[in-house]
């Protein structure tokens, strides 16, 4: 009887902690893209594992960063995923904390370029993508980024606007091809500006391009690998270029908010997302290319992803500092040479 | 209906407070951004905006396209409305139904349809090349013409409906009377129809002009960044450049232009009626 009473009392004493554990809430800030799949593959399984509640806030990078800044003194979001450059911007504004990678059991499984993309210990890459040129192989041959501006091709090209994620990387590679490789991108912007009337459009959304290719409005466009799947379903021959200057790309990273109330839980969530199992599932669904080098996917999935160590090593990414420090100047130069 | 004015005001107060909190206050905060720099009130953001060639080009283009769309929709609108009011009741109902139908379809879908129609392999180019007007398909997409066509299709129903309503309220014998007195069709329109339907033209004109100024999807999809307009520039400033001051300046100009158009059209109507 006495033992039962003690056991009951102990159980009752534990109840509040149990309730507290149940009530733990992790707020994450993510891109709005593929949220139904993320819920099934990442959020729901994590909630089951941690016994906590996950609150997901979505939006584009600028909106979400503005919100982090507005709530700087009393953070709402515990963990966010943003681009490399935005992570550096957040770091400069004192919005994020160093990541304790010792608590990430999957950290060593990451490709080297994802381990500390900004070399400041404030972010960890969870997915990256290559940017190259999708082109009609029956109409043209792309061997260099400079081929896009050839007189016989330029009237059939869509180029990303400088305001898109693909714009600056594509200009950077064009600059390399034209021998005008400077961080201000003045050379390639001027070259594009000279052909601006010939170029079909400066696209804002890559989702537009499949329709334009289908309608033969365009023959070629620099795109991120995550957009590639749509082109493979067209009934016209489309190829992924391997220009002699190489491919560029971008990376999305995870950050922990400075002063976040649930930093440990945030790290637990990040580790879960970086695990081989979750990264494989996301890759097989063609949602994100894996940053975890242990991930093995089917050939079909690999063809639609930025996949493998060789690809990871070959990407020429614009350093975040260069992107941040030049972003306003790029827009100004672009508007002066191309926008009017 | 109400016993006194105070009672009516008291009843309207909750709605007025709600509207002020959720609409006026946020707009005021947004617009104040353009007049404040480092805590001080200034007009320098407006000076900076208009000192840029691109900004001036975009401002003029937006204003010009708004005027063009309004003018052309008024011309087509009068012709269509005149035909509709002279139809038998059944036909009139069907025509009104056909005109309102596009308003029930998302502007996004309507705009994307123009990509197919105006593309290199679209209907327009098939006709142009098929009839030998041009050896090569014309480039119609991502031009000012494409934006103009998209905006016209988007807002023309509003002008037609306003003018149908105005023409129906016109005395039935006004046109025959003018004709009997020897007026030609131009004089009938200028001296009789236009003065009597001016209210409808003001409403339609305001809706079309402000709609054309503030539409985002159509200029973004059919013009892209090659045909930047104020609203696409505003999006660029907010979402990419994170420049809320410049965005506030653009928003303020859009609001001022919309109000100015409405006031100007009303004044014109009133001035004409006083004569």
Short mmCIF file of N, CA, C and O in Angstrom, two decimals, chain A residues 100-199:
data_model
loop_
_atom_site.label_atom_id
_atom_site.label_comp_id
_atom_site.label_asym_id
_atom_site.label_seq_id
_atom_site.Cartn_x
_atom_site.Cartn_y
_atom_site.Cartn_z
N UNK A 100 25.77 25.06 -32.55
CA UNK A 100 26.58 24.09 -31.81
C UNK A 100 26.55 22.77 -32.59
O UNK A 100 25.70 21.91 -32.37
N UNK A 101 27.50 22.64 -33.51
CA UNK A 101 27.47 21.48 -34.41
C UNK A 101 27.75 20.16 -33.67
O UNK A 101 27.46 19.09 -34.19
N UNK A 102 28.30 20.28 -32.44
CA UNK A 102 28.53 19.06 -31.65
C UNK A 102 27.21 18.35 -31.36
O UNK A 102 27.18 17.14 -31.11
N UNK A 103 26.13 19.12 -31.38
CA UNK A 103 24.82 18.53 -31.08
C UNK A 103 24.14 17.99 -32.35
O UNK A 103 23.02 17.50 -32.28
N UNK A 104 24.80 18.14 -33.49
CA UNK A 104 24.22 17.63 -34.74
C UNK A 104 24.92 16.32 -35.09
O UNK A 104 26.05 16.32 -35.59
N UNK A 105 24.24 15.21 -34.85
CA UNK A 105 24.88 13.91 -35.09
C UNK A 105 25.12 13.66 -36.57
O UNK A 105 25.94 12.82 -36.94
N UNK A 106 24.40 14.38 -37.42
CA UNK A 106 24.54 14.16 -38.86
C UNK A 106 25.48 15.15 -39.53
O UNK A 106 25.63 15.14 -40.75
N UNK A 107 26.10 16.01 -38.72
CA UNK A 107 26.93 17.07 -39.29
C UNK A 107 28.06 16.51 -40.16
O UNK A 107 28.32 17.02 -41.25
N UNK A 108 28.73 15.46 -39.69
CA UNK A 108 29.88 14.93 -40.43
C UNK A 108 29.47 14.29 -41.75
O UNK A 108 30.32 14.02 -42.60
N UNK A 109 28.17 14.02 -41.89
CA UNK A 109 27.72 13.39 -43.15
C UNK A 109 27.52 14.41 -44.26
O UNK A 109 27.22 14.05 -45.39
N UNK A 110 27.62 15.69 -43.93
CA UNK A 110 27.36 16.72 -44.93
C UNK A 110 28.54 16.89 -45.89
O UNK A 110 29.70 16.68 -45.51
N UNK A 111 28.21 17.30 -47.13
CA UNK A 111 29.28 17.68 -48.06
C UNK A 111 30.02 18.86 -47.46
O UNK A 111 29.44 19.69 -46.74
N UNK A 112 31.29 18.98 -47.78
CA UNK A 112 32.10 20.04 -47.17
C UNK A 112 31.51 21.43 -47.39
O UNK A 112 31.53 22.27 -46.50
N UNK A 113 30.95 21.65 -48.61
CA UNK A 113 30.45 23.01 -48.89
C UNK A 113 29.24 23.37 -48.05
O UNK A 113 28.90 24.54 -47.92
N UNK A 114 28.60 22.34 -47.44
CA UNK A 114 27.40 22.61 -46.64
C UNK A 114 27.71 22.77 -45.15
O UNK A 114 26.85 23.20 -44.37
N UNK A 115 28.93 22.42 -44.75
CA UNK A 115 29.22 22.39 -43.30
C UNK A 115 29.24 23.78 -42.67
O UNK A 115 28.76 23.96 -41.56
N UNK A 116 29.83 24.73 -43.35
CA UNK A 116 29.86 26.10 -42.80
C UNK A 116 29.95 27.06 -43.98
O UNK A 116 30.98 27.66 -44.23
N UNK A 117 28.85 27.20 -44.71
CA UNK A 117 28.90 27.89 -46.01
C UNK A 117 29.44 29.30 -45.95
O UNK A 117 30.10 29.75 -46.88
N UNK A 118 29.18 30.01 -44.85
CA UNK A 118 29.64 31.40 -44.77
C UNK A 118 30.90 31.55 -43.91
O UNK A 118 31.31 32.68 -43.60
N UNK A 119 31.46 30.41 -43.53
CA UNK A 119 32.70 30.40 -42.72
C UNK A 119 32.58 31.25 -41.46
O UNK A 119 33.53 31.90 -41.04
N UNK A 120 31.40 31.29 -40.86
CA UNK A 120 31.25 32.04 -39.62
C UNK A 120 30.60 31.20 -38.52
O UNK A 120 30.32 31.69 -37.42
N UNK A 121 30.34 29.93 -38.83
CA UNK A 121 29.75 29.02 -37.84
C UNK A 121 28.29 29.30 -37.54
O UNK A 121 27.73 28.73 -36.59
N UNK A 122 27.66 30.16 -38.34
CA UNK A 122 26.27 30.56 -38.04
C UNK A 122 25.22 29.81 -38.86
O UNK A 122 24.03 30.04 -38.65
N UNK A 123 25.66 28.99 -39.80
CA UNK A 123 24.66 28.31 -40.63
C UNK A 123 25.16 26.95 -41.09
O UNK A 123 26.37 26.70 -41.12
N UNK A 124 24.21 26.10 -41.44
CA UNK A 124 24.53 24.78 -41.98
C UNK A 124 23.67 24.56 -43.22
O UNK A 124 22.45 24.78 -43.19
N UNK A 125 24.30 24.17 -44.33
CA UNK A 125 23.54 23.96 -45.57
C UNK A 125 22.73 22.67 -45.49
O UNK A 125 23.20 21.67 -44.98
N UNK A 126 21.49 22.72 -45.96
CA UNK A 126 20.68 21.49 -45.99
C UNK A 126 20.32 21.08 -47.42
O UNK A 126 19.93 19.95 -47.67
N UNK A 127 20.46 22.01 -48.35
CA UNK A 127 20.25 21.65 -49.76
C UNK A 127 20.97 22.64 -50.65
O UNK A 127 21.17 23.80 -50.26
N UNK A 128 21.41 22.18 -51.79
CA UNK A 128 22.05 23.09 -52.73
C UNK A 128 21.57 22.73 -54.14
O UNK A 128 20.96 21.69 -54.34
N UNK A 129 21.79 23.64 -55.04
CA UNK A 129 21.35 23.36 -56.40
C UNK A 129 22.34 23.93 -57.40
O UNK A 129 23.01 24.93 -57.13
N UNK A 130 22.42 23.25 -58.54
CA UNK A 130 23.24 23.76 -59.63
C UNK A 130 22.41 24.69 -60.49
O UNK A 130 21.20 24.53 -60.59
N UNK A 131 23.07 25.66 -61.07
CA UNK A 131 22.40 26.51 -62.06
C UNK A 131 23.17 26.38 -63.37
O UNK A 131 24.38 26.58 -63.41
N UNK A 132 22.45 25.98 -64.41
CA UNK A 132 23.07 25.93 -65.74
C UNK A 132 22.01 26.34 -66.76
O UNK A 132 21.04 27.00 -66.39
N UNK A 133 22.20 25.90 -68.00
CA UNK A 133 21.29 26.36 -69.06
C UNK A 133 20.48 25.19 -69.60
O UNK A 133 21.05 24.17 -69.99
N UNK A 134 19.15 25.34 -69.57
CA UNK A 134 18.29 24.36 -70.24
C UNK A 134 18.09 24.85 -71.66
O UNK A 134 17.78 26.03 -71.86
N UNK A 135 18.31 23.97 -72.66
CA UNK A 135 18.20 24.46 -74.04
C UNK A 135 17.63 23.41 -74.97
O UNK A 135 17.71 22.20 -74.71
N UNK A 136 17.06 23.88 -76.07
CA UNK A 136 16.50 23.00 -77.10
C UNK A 136 17.66 22.42 -77.90
O UNK A 136 18.27 23.11 -78.72
N UNK A 137 17.94 21.13 -77.67
CA UNK A 137 19.11 20.53 -78.31
C UNK A 137 18.94 20.36 -79.82
O UNK A 137 19.92 20.16 -80.53
N UNK A 138 17.71 20.42 -80.31
CA UNK A 138 17.52 20.31 -81.77
C UNK A 138 17.69 21.66 -82.47
O UNK A 138 17.75 21.73 -83.69
N UNK A 139 17.76 22.74 -81.71
CA UNK A 139 17.84 24.08 -82.31
C UNK A 139 19.21 24.73 -82.12
O UNK A 139 19.57 25.64 -82.85
N UNK A 140 19.92 24.32 -81.07
CA UNK A 140 21.16 25.01 -80.74
C UNK A 140 22.09 24.10 -79.95
O UNK A 140 21.70 23.01 -79.50
N UNK A 141 23.34 24.57 -79.79
CA UNK A 141 24.31 23.83 -78.98
C UNK A 141 24.95 24.83 -78.02
O UNK A 141 25.49 25.84 -78.44
N UNK A 142 24.85 24.52 -76.74
CA UNK A 142 25.43 25.43 -75.75
C UNK A 142 26.71 24.81 -75.18
O UNK A 142 26.68 23.75 -74.57
N UNK A 143 27.82 25.47 -75.46
CA UNK A 143 29.10 25.00 -74.90
C UNK A 143 29.71 25.99 -73.93
O UNK A 143 30.62 25.66 -73.18
N UNK A 144 29.20 27.20 -73.99
CA UNK A 144 29.72 28.25 -73.11
C UNK A 144 28.55 29.14 -72.70
O UNK A 144 27.56 29.27 -73.43
N UNK A 145 28.69 29.78 -71.54
CA UNK A 145 27.65 30.73 -71.12
C UNK A 145 27.53 31.88 -72.11
O UNK A 145 26.45 32.45 -72.30
N UNK A 146 28.63 32.19 -72.78
CA UNK A 146 28.61 33.29 -73.75
C UNK A 146 27.77 32.96 -74.98
O UNK A 146 27.34 33.87 -75.69
N UNK A 147 27.51 31.65 -75.21
CA UNK A 147 26.69 31.27 -76.37
C UNK A 147 25.29 31.87 -76.30
O UNK A 147 24.64 32.05 -77.32
N UNK A 148 24.85 32.15 -75.09
CA UNK A 148 23.50 32.71 -74.93
C UNK A 148 23.34 34.03 -75.68
O UNK A 148 22.25 34.39 -76.11
N UNK A 149 24.45 34.77 -75.82
CA UNK A 149 24.37 36.09 -76.46
C UNK A 149 24.75 36.06 -77.93
O UNK A 149 24.82 37.11 -78.58
N UNK A 150 24.98 34.86 -78.48
CA UNK A 150 25.30 34.77 -79.92
C UNK A 150 24.12 35.31 -80.73
O UNK A 150 22.96 35.03 -80.39
N UNK A 151 24.39 36.06 -81.80
CA UNK A 151 23.29 36.67 -82.57
C UNK A 151 22.23 35.67 -83.02
O UNK A 151 21.05 35.99 -83.02
N UNK A 152 22.67 34.46 -83.37
CA UNK A 152 21.68 33.48 -83.88
C UNK A 152 20.83 32.87 -82.76
O UNK A 152 19.81 32.24 -83.04
N UNK A 153 21.26 33.03 -81.51
CA UNK A 153 20.52 32.42 -80.39
C UNK A 153 19.78 33.45 -79.52
O UNK A 153 18.76 33.14 -78.91
N UNK A 154 20.35 34.64 -79.43
CA UNK A 154 19.90 35.58 -78.39
C UNK A 154 18.40 35.93 -78.50
O UNK A 154 17.73 36.17 -77.49
N UNK A 155 17.86 35.88 -79.70
CA UNK A 155 16.44 36.18 -79.89
C UNK A 155 15.52 35.09 -79.38
O UNK A 155 14.29 35.22 -79.47
N UNK A 156 16.12 34.02 -78.87
CA UNK A 156 15.32 32.90 -78.36
C UNK A 156 15.70 32.57 -76.92
O UNK A 156 15.49 31.45 -76.47
N UNK A 157 16.24 33.55 -76.23
CA UNK A 157 16.75 33.30 -74.87
C UNK A 157 15.91 34.06 -73.83
O UNK A 157 15.55 35.21 -74.04
N UNK A 158 15.61 33.37 -72.73
CA UNK A 158 15.05 34.06 -71.56
C UNK A 158 16.17 34.10 -70.52
O UNK A 158 16.80 33.08 -70.25
N UNK A 159 16.42 35.26 -69.98
CA UNK A 159 17.50 35.41 -69.00
C UNK A 159 16.88 35.76 -67.66
O UNK A 159 15.90 36.51 -67.61
N UNK A 160 17.40 35.22 -66.56
CA UNK A 160 16.80 35.57 -65.26
C UNK A 160 17.04 37.04 -64.91
O UNK A 160 18.12 37.56 -65.16
N UNK A 161 16.03 37.66 -64.34
CA UNK A 161 16.18 39.02 -63.87
C UNK A 161 17.20 39.04 -62.72
O UNK A 161 17.30 38.08 -61.98
N UNK A 162 17.89 40.12 -62.58
CA UNK A 162 18.89 40.22 -61.51
C UNK A 162 18.23 40.09 -60.13
O UNK A 162 18.89 39.76 -59.13
N UNK A 163 16.92 40.35 -60.08
CA UNK A 163 16.22 40.29 -58.80
C UNK A 163 15.89 38.86 -58.38
O UNK A 163 15.40 38.65 -57.28
N UNK A 164 16.10 37.89 -59.26
CA UNK A 164 15.80 36.50 -58.90
C UNK A 164 17.04 35.82 -58.32
O UNK A 164 18.16 36.33 -58.46
N UNK A 165 16.84 34.66 -57.74
CA UNK A 165 17.98 33.92 -57.19
C UNK A 165 18.94 33.46 -58.29
O UNK A 165 20.13 33.29 -58.07
N UNK A 166 18.40 33.24 -59.50
CA UNK A 166 19.24 32.74 -60.59
C UNK A 166 19.98 33.87 -61.32
O UNK A 166 20.94 33.60 -62.05
N UNK A 167 19.50 35.11 -61.16
CA UNK A 167 20.06 36.23 -61.92
C UNK A 167 21.55 36.44 -61.67
O UNK A 167 22.37 36.31 -62.59
N UNK A 168 21.93 36.77 -60.44
CA UNK A 168 23.36 37.03 -60.19
C UNK A 168 24.28 35.84 -60.53
O UNK A 168 25.32 36.05 -61.16
N UNK A 169 23.91 34.58 -60.16
CA UNK A 169 24.80 33.48 -60.55
C UNK A 169 24.97 33.36 -62.07
O UNK A 169 26.08 33.12 -62.56
N UNK A 170 23.86 33.55 -62.81
CA UNK A 170 23.96 33.45 -64.28
C UNK A 170 24.84 34.57 -64.83
O UNK A 170 25.67 34.35 -65.73
N UNK A 171 24.71 35.77 -64.26
CA UNK A 171 25.55 36.89 -64.70
C UNK A 171 27.02 36.64 -64.35
O UNK A 171 27.92 36.97 -65.12
N UNK A 172 27.21 36.04 -63.19
CA UNK A 172 28.58 35.72 -62.74
C UNK A 172 29.26 34.78 -63.73
O UNK A 172 30.41 34.99 -64.15
N UNK A 173 28.51 33.75 -64.17
CA UNK A 173 29.09 32.78 -65.11
C UNK A 173 29.28 33.42 -66.49
O UNK A 173 30.26 33.14 -67.17
N UNK A 174 28.36 34.28 -66.86
CA UNK A 174 28.49 34.99 -68.14
C UNK A 174 29.74 35.88 -68.10
O UNK A 174 30.49 35.95 -69.08
N UNK A 175 29.96 36.50 -66.94
CA UNK A 175 31.16 37.33 -66.76
C UNK A 175 32.43 36.50 -66.92
O UNK A 175 33.38 36.92 -67.58
N UNK A 176 32.41 35.28 -66.34
CA UNK A 176 33.57 34.38 -66.48
C UNK A 176 33.81 34.07 -67.96
O UNK A 176 34.94 34.09 -68.44
N UNK A 177 32.72 33.77 -68.65
CA UNK A 177 32.83 33.40 -70.07
C UNK A 177 33.32 34.56 -70.93
O UNK A 177 34.02 34.36 -71.91
N UNK A 178 32.94 35.77 -70.54
CA UNK A 178 33.32 36.94 -71.34
C UNK A 178 34.65 37.54 -70.89
O UNK A 178 35.10 38.54 -71.42
N UNK A 179 35.26 36.92 -69.87
CA UNK A 179 36.52 37.45 -69.34
C UNK A 179 36.33 38.72 -68.55
O UNK A 179 37.22 39.56 -68.45
N UNK A 180 35.12 38.92 -68.03
CA UNK A 180 34.84 40.14 -67.24
C UNK A 180 34.38 39.72 -65.84
O UNK A 180 33.23 39.90 -65.46
N UNK A 181 35.31 39.14 -65.12
CA UNK A 181 34.99 38.50 -63.84
C UNK A 181 35.26 39.45 -62.67
O UNK A 181 36.33 39.42 -62.07
N UNK A 182 34.29 40.31 -62.38
CA UNK A 182 34.42 41.17 -61.19
C UNK A 182 33.15 41.07 -60.37
O UNK A 182 32.07 40.80 -60.91
N UNK A 183 33.27 41.31 -59.05
CA UNK A 183 32.12 41.12 -58.15
C UNK A 183 30.98 42.10 -58.45
O UNK A 183 29.84 41.81 -58.13
N UNK A 184 31.30 43.23 -59.08
CA UNK A 184 30.22 44.19 -59.36
C UNK A 184 29.36 43.77 -60.56
O UNK A 184 28.33 44.39 -60.83
N UNK A 185 29.78 42.74 -61.26
CA UNK A 185 29.04 42.17 -62.41
C UNK A 185 28.77 43.21 -63.50
O UNK A 185 27.87 43.03 -64.32
N UNK A 186 29.57 44.27 -63.51
CA UNK A 186 29.33 45.35 -64.50
C UNK A 186 29.48 44.84 -65.93
O UNK A 186 28.67 45.18 -66.80
N UNK A 187 30.51 44.03 -66.15
CA UNK A 187 30.78 43.52 -67.51
C UNK A 187 29.60 42.73 -68.06
O UNK A 187 29.05 43.06 -69.12
N UNK A 188 29.18 41.66 -67.36
CA UNK A 188 28.06 40.87 -67.91
C UNK A 188 26.76 41.66 -67.98
O UNK A 188 25.98 41.47 -68.92
N UNK A 189 26.53 42.56 -67.01
CA UNK A 189 25.28 43.35 -67.06
C UNK A 189 25.30 44.24 -68.31
O UNK A 189 24.29 44.37 -69.02
N UNK A 190 26.47 44.81 -68.63
CA UNK A 190 26.56 45.65 -69.81
C UNK A 190 26.34 44.82 -71.08
O UNK A 190 25.63 45.24 -72.00
N UNK A 191 26.92 43.61 -71.08
CA UNK A 191 26.76 42.73 -72.25
C UNK A 191 25.29 42.35 -72.45
O UNK A 191 24.79 42.35 -73.58
N UNK A 192 24.60 42.06 -71.36
CA UNK A 192 23.17 41.72 -71.45
C UNK A 192 22.38 42.96 -71.88
O UNK A 192 21.47 42.88 -72.70
N UNK A 193 22.77 44.11 -71.33
CA UNK A 193 22.09 45.36 -71.67
C UNK A 193 22.16 45.66 -73.16
O UNK A 193 21.19 46.14 -73.75
N UNK A 194 23.31 45.34 -73.78
CA UNK A 194 23.45 45.59 -75.22
C UNK A 194 22.49 44.73 -76.05
O UNK A 194 22.14 45.08 -77.16
N UNK A 195 22.10 43.60 -75.48
CA UNK A 195 21.22 42.68 -76.23
C UNK A 195 19.81 42.66 -75.64
O UNK A 195 19.03 41.75 -75.93
N UNK A 196 19.49 43.63 -74.80
CA UNK A 196 18.23 43.55 -74.06
C UNK A 196 17.00 43.52 -74.96
O UNK A 196 15.99 42.89 -74.65
N UNK A 197 17.08 44.19 -76.10
CA UNK A 197 15.90 44.19 -76.99
C UNK A 197 15.73 42.86 -77.71
O UNK A 197 14.63 42.52 -78.14
N UNK A 198 16.82 42.13 -77.86
CA UNK A 198 16.74 40.83 -78.55
C UNK A 198 16.27 39.73 -77.59
O UNK A 198 15.55 38.82 -78.00
N UNK A 199 16.72 39.81 -76.33
CA UNK A 199 16.36 38.77 -75.36
C UNK A 199 14.85 38.75 -75.17
O UNK A 199 14.23 39.80 -75.04
#
